[in-house]
XYZ file of C-alpha atoms in Angstrom:
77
model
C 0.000 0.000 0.000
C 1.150 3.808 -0.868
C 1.058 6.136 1.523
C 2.274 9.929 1.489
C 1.379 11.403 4.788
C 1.615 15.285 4.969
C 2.041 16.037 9.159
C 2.915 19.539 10.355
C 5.598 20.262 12.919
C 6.599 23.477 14.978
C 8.486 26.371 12.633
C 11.723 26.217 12.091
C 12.492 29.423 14.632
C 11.690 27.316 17.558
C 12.856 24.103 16.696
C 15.560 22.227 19.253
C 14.114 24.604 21.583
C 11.525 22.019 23.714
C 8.620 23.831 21.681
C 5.359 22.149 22.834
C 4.473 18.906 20.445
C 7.969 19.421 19.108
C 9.272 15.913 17.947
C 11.989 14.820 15.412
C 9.313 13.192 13.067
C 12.163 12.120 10.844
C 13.769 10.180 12.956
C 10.711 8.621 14.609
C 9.545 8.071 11.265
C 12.392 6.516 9.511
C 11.745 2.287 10.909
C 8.841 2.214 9.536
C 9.015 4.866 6.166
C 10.727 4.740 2.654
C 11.682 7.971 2.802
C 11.111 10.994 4.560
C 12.102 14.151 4.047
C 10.917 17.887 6.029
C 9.997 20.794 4.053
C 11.631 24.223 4.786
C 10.903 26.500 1.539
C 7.418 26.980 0.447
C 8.358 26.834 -2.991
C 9.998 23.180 -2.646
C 6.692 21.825 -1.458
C 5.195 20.978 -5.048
C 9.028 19.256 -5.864
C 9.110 17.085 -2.732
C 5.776 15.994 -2.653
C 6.407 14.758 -5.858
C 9.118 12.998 -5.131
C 7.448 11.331 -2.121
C 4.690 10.144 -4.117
C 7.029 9.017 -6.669
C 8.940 7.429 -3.781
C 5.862 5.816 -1.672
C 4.745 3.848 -5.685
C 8.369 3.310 -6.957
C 9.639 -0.787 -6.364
C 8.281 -1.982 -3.360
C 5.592 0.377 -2.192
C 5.523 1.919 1.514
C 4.398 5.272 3.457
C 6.136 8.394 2.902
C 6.460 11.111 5.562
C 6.388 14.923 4.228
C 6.970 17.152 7.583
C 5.938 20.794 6.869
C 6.799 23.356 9.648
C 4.389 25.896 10.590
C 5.971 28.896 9.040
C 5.803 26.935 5.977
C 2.459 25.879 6.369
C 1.742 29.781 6.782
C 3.581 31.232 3.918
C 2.046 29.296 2.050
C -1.554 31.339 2.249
């Protein structure tokens, strides 16, 4: 089954800081994902999700984790 799952994470200015919720999704992820990968220009978002969906179907399929910090979830609108 392929699976790209988009989850948010704290913005980059307050990250390694013991932010509230902050966790390194990455490294959680990474048993049990093909690939993961985190977001930190808006404009790369259309690229990498790309590539994770390309990823998550390519040879054997598996989840894909896209992490998107808040401040570029926000400049985003």
């Amino acid at each position: 089954m392929q699976v790209t799952a988009p989850v948010g994470q704290v913005g980059d200015g307050i990250s390694y800081r013991g932010a509230f919720e902050e966790v390194d999704l990455l490294t959680f992820y990474r048993p049990i994902t093909k690939w993961q990968v985190e977001v930190h220009r808006p404009e790369r978002i259309p690229e990498l999700v790309g590539r994770a969906v390309h990823t998550a179907c390519s040879g054997r399929p598996g989840a894909v984790l896209v992490s998107l910090p808040l401040d570029v979830q926000m400049a985003t609108r």
